[in-house]
Tab-separated table of C-alpha atoms in Angstrom:
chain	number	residue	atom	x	y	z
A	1	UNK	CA	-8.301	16.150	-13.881
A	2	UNK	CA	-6.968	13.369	-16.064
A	3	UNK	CA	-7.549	13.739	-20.199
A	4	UNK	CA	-5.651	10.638	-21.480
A	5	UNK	CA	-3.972	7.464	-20.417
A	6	UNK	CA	-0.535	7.767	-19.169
A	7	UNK	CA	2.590	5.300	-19.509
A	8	UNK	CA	1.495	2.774	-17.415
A	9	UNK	CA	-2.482	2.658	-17.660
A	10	UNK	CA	-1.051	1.860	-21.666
A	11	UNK	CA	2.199	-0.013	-20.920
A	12	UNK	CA	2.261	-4.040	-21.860
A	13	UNK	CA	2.610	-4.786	-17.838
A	14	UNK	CA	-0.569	-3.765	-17.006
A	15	UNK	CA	-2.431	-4.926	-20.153
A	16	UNK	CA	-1.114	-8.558	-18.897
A	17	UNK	CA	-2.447	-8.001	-15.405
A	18	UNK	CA	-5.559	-6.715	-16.784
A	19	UNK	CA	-6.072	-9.905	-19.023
A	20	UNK	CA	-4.570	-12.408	-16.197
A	21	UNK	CA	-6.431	-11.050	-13.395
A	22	UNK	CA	-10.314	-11.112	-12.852
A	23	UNK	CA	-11.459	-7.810	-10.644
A	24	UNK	CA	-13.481	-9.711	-8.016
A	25	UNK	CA	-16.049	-8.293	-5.522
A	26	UNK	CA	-17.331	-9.432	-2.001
A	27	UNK	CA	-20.175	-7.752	-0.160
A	28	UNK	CA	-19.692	-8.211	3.703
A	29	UNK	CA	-21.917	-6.530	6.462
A	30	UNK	CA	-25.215	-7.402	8.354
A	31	UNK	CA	-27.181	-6.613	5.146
A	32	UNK	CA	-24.358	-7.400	2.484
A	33	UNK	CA	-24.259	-3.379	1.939
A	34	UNK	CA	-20.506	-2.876	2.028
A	35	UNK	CA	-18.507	-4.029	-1.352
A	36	UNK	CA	-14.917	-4.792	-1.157
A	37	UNK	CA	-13.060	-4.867	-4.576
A	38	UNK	CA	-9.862	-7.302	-4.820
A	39	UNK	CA	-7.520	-8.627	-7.065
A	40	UNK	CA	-6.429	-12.370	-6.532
A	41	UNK	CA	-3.750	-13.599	-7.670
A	42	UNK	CA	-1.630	-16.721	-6.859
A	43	UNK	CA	-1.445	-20.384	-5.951
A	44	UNK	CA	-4.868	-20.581	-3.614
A	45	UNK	CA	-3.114	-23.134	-1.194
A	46	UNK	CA	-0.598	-20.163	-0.339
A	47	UNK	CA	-0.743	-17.918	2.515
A	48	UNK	CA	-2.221	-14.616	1.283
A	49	UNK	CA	0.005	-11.198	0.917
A	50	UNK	CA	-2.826	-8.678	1.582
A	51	UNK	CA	-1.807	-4.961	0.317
A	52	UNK	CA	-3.715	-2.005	1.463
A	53	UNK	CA	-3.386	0.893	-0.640
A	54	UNK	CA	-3.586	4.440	0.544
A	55	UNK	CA	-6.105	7.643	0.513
A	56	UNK	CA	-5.757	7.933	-3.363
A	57	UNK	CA	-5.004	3.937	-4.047
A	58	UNK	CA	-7.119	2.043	-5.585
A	59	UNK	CA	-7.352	-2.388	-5.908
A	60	UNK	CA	-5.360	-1.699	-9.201
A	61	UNK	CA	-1.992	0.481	-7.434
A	62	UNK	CA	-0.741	-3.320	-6.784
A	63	UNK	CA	-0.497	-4.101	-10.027
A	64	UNK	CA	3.107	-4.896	-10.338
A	65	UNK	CA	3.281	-6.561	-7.763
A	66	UNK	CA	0.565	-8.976	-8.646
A	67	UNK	CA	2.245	-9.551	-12.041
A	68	UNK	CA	5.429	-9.988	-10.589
A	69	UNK	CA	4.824	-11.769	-7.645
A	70	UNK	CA	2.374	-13.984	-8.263
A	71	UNK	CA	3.862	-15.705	-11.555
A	72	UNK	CA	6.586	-16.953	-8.272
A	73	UNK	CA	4.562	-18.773	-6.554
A	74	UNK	CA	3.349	-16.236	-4.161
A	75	UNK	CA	-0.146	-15.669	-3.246
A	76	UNK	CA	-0.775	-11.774	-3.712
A	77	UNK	CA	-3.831	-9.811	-2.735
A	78	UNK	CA	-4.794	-6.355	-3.820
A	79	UNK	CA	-7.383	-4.217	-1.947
A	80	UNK	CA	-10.056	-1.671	-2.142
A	81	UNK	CA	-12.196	-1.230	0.668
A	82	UNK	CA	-15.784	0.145	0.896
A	83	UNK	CA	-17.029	3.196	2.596
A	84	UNK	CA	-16.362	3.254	6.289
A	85	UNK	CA	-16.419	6.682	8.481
A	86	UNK	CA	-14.364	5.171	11.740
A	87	UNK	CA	-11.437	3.005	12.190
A	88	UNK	CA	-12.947	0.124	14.001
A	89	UNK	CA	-15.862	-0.241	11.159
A	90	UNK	CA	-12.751	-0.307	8.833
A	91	UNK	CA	-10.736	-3.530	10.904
A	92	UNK	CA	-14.062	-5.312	11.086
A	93	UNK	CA	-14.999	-5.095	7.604
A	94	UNK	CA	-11.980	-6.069	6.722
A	95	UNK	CA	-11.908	-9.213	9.158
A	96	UNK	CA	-15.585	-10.215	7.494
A	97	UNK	CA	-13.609	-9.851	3.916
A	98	UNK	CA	-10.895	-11.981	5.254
A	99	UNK	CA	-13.708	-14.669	6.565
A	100	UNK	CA	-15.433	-14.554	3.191
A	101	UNK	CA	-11.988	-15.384	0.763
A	102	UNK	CA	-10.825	-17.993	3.466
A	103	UNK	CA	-7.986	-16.474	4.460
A	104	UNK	CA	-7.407	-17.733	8.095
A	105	UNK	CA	-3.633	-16.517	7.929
A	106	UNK	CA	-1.934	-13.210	5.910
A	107	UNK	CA	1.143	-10.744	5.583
A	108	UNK	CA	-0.026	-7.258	5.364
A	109	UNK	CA	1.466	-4.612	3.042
A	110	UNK	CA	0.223	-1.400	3.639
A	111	UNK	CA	1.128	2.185	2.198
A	112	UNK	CA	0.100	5.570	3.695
A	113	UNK	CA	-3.094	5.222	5.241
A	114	UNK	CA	-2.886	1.360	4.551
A	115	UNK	CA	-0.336	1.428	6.673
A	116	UNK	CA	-1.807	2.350	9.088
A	117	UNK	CA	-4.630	0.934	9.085
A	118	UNK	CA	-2.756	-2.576	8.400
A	119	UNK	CA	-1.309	-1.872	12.494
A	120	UNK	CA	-5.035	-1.442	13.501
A	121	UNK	CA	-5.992	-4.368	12.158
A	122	UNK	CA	-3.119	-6.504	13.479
A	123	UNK	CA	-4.338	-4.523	17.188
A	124	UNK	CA	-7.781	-6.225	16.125
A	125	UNK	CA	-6.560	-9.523	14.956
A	126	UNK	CA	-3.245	-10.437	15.860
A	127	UNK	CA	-3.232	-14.059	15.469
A	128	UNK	CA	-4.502	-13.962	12.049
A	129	UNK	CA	-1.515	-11.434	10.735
A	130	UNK	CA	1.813	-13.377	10.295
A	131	UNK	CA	3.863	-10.653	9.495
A	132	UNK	CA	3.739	-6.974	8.239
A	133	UNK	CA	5.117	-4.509	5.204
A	134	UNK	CA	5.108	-0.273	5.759
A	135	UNK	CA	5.500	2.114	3.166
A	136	UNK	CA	6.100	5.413	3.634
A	137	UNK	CA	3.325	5.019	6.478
A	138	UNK	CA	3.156	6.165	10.096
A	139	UNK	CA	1.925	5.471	13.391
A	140	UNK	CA	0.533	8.295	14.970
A	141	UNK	CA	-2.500	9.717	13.296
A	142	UNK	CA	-2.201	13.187	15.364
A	143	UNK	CA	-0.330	15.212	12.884
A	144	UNK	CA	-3.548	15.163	10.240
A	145	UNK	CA	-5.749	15.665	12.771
A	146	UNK	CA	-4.458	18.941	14.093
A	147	UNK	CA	-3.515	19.621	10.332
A	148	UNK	CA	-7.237	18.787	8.933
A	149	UNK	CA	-9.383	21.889	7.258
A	150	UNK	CA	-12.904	21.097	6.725
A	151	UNK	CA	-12.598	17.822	8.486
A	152	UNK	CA	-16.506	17.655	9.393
A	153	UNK	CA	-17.344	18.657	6.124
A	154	UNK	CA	-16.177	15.772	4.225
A	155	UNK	CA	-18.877	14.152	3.533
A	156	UNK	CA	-21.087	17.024	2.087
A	157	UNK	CA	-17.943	18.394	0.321
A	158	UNK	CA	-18.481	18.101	-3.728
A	159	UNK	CA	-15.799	14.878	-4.871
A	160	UNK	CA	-14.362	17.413	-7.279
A	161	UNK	CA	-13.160	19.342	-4.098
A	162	UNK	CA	-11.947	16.744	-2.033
A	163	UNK	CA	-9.977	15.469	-5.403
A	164	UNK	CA	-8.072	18.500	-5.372
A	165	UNK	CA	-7.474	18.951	-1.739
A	166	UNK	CA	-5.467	15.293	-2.247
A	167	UNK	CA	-4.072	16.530	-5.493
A	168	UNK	CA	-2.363	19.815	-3.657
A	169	UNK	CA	-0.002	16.851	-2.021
A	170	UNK	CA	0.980	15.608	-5.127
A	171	UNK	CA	3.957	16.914	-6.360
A	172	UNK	CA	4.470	19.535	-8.773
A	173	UNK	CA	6.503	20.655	-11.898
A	174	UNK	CA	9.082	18.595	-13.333
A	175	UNK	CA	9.890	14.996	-12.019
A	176	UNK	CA	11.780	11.994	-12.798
A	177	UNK	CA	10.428	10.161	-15.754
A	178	UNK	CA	8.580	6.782	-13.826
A	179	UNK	CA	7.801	8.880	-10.956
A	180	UNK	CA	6.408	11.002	-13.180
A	181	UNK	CA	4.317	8.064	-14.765
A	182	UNK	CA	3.739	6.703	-10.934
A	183	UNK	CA	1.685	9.910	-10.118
A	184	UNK	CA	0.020	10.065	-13.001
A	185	UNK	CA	-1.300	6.776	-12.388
A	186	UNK	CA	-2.140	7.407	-9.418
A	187	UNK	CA	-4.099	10.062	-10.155
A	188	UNK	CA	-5.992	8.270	-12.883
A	189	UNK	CA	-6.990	6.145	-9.930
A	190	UNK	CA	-7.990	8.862	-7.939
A	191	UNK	CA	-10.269	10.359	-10.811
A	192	UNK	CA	-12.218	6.548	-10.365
A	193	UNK	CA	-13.096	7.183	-7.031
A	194	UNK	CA	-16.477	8.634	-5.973
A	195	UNK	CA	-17.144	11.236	-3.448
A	196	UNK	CA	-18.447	8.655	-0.876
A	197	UNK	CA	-15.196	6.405	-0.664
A	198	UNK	CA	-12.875	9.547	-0.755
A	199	UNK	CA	-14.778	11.415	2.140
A	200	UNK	CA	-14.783	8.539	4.063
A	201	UNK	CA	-11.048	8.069	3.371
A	202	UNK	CA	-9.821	11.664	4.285
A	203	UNK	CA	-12.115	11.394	7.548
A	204	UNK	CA	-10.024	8.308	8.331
A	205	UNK	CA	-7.218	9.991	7.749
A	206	UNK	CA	-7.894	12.606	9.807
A	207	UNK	CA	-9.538	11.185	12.476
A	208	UNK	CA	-8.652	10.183	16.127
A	209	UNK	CA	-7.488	6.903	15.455
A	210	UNK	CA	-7.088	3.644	18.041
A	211	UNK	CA	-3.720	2.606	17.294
A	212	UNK	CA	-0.978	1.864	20.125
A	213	UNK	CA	1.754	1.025	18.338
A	214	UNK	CA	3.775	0.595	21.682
A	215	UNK	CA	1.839	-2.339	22.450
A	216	UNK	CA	1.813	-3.664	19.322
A	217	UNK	CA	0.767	-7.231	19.424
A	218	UNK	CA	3.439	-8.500	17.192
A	219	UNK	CA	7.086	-9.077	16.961
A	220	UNK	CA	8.738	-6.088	15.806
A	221	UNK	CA	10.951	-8.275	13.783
A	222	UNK	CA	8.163	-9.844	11.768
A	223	UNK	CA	7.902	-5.671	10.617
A	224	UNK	CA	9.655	-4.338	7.558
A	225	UNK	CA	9.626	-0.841	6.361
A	226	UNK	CA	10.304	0.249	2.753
A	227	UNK	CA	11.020	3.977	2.871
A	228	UNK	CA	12.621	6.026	0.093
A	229	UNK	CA	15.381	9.170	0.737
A	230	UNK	CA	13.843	11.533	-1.568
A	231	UNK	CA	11.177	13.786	-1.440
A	232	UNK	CA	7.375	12.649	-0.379
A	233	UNK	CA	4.468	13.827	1.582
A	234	UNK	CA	4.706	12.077	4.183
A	235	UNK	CA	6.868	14.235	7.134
A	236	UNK	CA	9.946	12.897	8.235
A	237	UNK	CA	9.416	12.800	11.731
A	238	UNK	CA	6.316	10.081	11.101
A	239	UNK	CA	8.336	7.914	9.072
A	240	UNK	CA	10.757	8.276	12.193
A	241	UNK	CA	8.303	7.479	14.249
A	242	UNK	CA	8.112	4.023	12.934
A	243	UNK	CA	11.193	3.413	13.610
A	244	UNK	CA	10.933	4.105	17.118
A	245	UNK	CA	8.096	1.897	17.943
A	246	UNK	CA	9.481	-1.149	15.873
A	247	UNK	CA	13.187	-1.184	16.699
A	248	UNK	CA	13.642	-4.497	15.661
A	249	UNK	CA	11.863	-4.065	12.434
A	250	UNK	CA	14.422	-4.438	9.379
A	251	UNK	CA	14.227	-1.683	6.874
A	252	UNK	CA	14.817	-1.172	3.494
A	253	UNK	CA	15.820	2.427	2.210
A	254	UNK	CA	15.561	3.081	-1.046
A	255	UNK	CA	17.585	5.911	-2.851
A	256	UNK	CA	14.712	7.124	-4.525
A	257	UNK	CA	10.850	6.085	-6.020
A	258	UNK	CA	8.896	9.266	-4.646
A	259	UNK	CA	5.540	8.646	-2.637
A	260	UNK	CA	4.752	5.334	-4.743
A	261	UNK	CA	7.472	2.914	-4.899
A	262	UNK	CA	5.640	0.377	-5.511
A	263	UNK	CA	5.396	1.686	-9.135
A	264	UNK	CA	8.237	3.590	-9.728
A	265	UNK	CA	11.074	1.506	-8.199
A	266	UNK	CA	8.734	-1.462	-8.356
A	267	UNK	CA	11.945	-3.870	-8.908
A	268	UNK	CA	13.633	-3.013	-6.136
A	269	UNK	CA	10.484	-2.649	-4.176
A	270	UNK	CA	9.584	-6.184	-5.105
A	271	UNK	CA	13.011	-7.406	-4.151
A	272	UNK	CA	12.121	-6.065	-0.844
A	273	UNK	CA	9.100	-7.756	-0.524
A	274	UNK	CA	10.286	-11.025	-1.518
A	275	UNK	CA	13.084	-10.887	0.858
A	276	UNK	CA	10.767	-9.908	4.156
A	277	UNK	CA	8.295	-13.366	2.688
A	278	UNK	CA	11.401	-15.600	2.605
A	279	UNK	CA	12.803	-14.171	6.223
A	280	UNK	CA	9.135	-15.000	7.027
A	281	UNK	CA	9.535	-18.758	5.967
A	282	UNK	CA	7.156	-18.312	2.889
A	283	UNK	CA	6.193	-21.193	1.235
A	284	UNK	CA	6.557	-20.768	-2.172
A	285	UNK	CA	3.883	-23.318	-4.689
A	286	UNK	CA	5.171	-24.005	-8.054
A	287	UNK	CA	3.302	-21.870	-10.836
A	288	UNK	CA	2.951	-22.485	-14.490
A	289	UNK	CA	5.478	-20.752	-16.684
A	290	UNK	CA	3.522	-17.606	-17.995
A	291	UNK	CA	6.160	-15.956	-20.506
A	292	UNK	CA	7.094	-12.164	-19.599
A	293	UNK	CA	5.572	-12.216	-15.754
A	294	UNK	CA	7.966	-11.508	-13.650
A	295	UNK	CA	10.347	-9.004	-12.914
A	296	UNK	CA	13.980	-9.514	-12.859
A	297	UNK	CA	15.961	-10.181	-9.927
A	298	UNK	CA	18.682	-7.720	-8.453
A	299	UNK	CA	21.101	-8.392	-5.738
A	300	UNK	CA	20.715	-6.201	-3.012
A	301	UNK	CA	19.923	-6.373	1.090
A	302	UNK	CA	18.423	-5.581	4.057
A	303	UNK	CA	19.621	-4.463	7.440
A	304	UNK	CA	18.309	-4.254	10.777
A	305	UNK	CA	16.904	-1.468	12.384
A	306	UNK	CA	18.826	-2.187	15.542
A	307	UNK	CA	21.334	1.016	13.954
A	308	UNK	CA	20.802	3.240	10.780
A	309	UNK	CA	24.447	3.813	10.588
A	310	UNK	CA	23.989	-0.181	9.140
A	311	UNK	CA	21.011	0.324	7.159
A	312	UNK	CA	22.232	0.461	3.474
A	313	UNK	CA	20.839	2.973	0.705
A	314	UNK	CA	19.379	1.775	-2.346
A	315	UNK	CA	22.665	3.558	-4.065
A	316	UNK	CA	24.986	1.375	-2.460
A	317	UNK	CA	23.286	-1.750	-3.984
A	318	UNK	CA	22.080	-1.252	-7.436
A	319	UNK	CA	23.053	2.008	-10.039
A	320	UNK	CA	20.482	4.663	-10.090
A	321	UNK	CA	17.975	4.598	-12.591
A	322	UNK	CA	18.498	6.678	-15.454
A	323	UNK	CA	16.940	10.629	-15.345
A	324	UNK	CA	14.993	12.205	-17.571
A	325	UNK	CA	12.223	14.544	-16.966
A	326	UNK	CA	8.663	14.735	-17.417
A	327	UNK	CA	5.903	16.545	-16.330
A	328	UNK	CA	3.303	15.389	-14.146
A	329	UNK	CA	-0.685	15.788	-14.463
A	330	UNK	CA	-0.966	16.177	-10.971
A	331	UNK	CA	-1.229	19.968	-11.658
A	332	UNK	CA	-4.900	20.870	-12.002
């Protein structure tokens, strides 16, 4: 699917996370049989932000954040969970992970089917889950699971298969230049996963799931939700949704960044982050000066939820990046 390296697998940012931060592994389970991968990176001392990445994500889709974040002082944590076919093997794997890094206390930042999965966990755990981060994510599960095809077949479906059944949602044709280069990252990371991890993915996706976000055990307004106003793959009425359930929640709406802001409008995405931390009371630990590490700062803010006539657009607080065009190797 992917023949060479795009911009960022070659650019200079990830080359400095790749030689500042050690992939690390943990096996968790009854027989040590399930393998979380994780990126670490941050004063230890510090209160742990956890991100989740979606179907397609992979422990390396946090990158910038890690390198931009963590040079700060904060403590940032990037994901990639083993094999699990329901949602309640998922939260308790992920509890064991937590047990075996020592982290007794975390924000969550989860994308997608992070996202989601993030809520579950906080439904699970909520005293250990200080405060939480949405992407582009939803609530309610039911749309994919009266939209699945195949969905009992996943796991005897060829990887090559269930790669392009993901790759049909990524968009097509022509796209802004760093979206551009955020999907075809993305789908280098997609290429490294194997059939097991993405059938198990996709049948979480598109499974009955436990969630009631109504009764939520946390404060809606420890909740912040990054969204974008152009186009992604995610419908509408689920990002909505959200919205509905957490009406407290503050949200940040971004003019544009596609379906992984994170990478393409990872500066204002980061600003985001770092305000929801510092509403949170973060405790920031001094870190040596490493030379190029983080991102620059950009003024900008955050609203409420409580009315969206208040929430402001990413257009009203920084200029638009520039446009060019470039075409994406999501096309198979």
């Amino acid at each position: 699917l992917v023949s060479v390296m795009g911009v960022y697998s070659e650019s200079e940012a990830f080359k400095r996370f790749r030689s500042w931060v050690a992939l690390q592994r943990c096996s968790v389970g009854r027989n040590d049989d399930k393998q979380w991968k994780y990126y670490d990176f941050g004063p230890r001392e510090a209160v742990p932000l956890v991100c989740i990445p979606g179907v397609t994500g992979t422990a390396e889709s946090f990158y910038k954040q890690l390198v931009s974040l963590g040079p700060k002082g904060y403590r940032v944590i990037s994901v990639q969970a083993p094999a699990y076919s329901t949602h309640k093997q998922w939260v308790k794997g992920f509890d064991r992970f937590l047990d075996s890094i020592n982290a007794d206390k975390v924000h969550l930042l989860g994308t997608t089917l992070g996202g989601y999965l993030a809520q579950c966990y906080i439904q699970y755990r909520p005293h250990r889950v200080l405060s939480l981060i949405l992407s582009n994510s939803f609530c309610d599960i039911t749309h994919f699971v009266d939209n699945a095809m195949f969905q009992g077949l996943f796991p005897w479906m060829p990887g090559f298969v269930l790669k392009r059944m993901l790759l049909s949602n990524f968009p097509q044709g022509t796209l802004e230049e760093e979206i551009a280069n955020s999907v075809d990252f993305m789908v280098e990371r997609l290429e490294s996963l194997s059939q097991l991890e993405l059938s198990s993915r996709m049948a979480l996706n598109c499974s009955p799931g436990p969630l009631h976000p109504e009764d939520l055990p946390i404060s809606s307004d420890r909740i912040t939700v990054i969204d974008t106003m152009d186009e992604v793959a995610l419908p509408d009425r689920l990002r909505e949704e959200v919205l509905k359930f957490y009406p407290n929640c503050r949200r940040a709406l971004m003019k544009s960044g596609g379906n992984f802001p994170f990478l393409a409008r990872s500066e204002e995405f980061n600003m985001y982050v770092e305000v929801h931390l510092r509403h949170m009371k973060y405790e920031l630990e001094p870190q040596p000066n490493l030379a190029g590490a983080s991102i620059p700062e950009q003024s900008g803010t955050m609203s409420r939820n409580s009315s969206s006539n208040n929430i402001p657009s990413l257009s009203q607080q920084t200029s638009p990046s520039k446009s060019s065009s470039s075409s994406s190797s999501s096309q198979s």
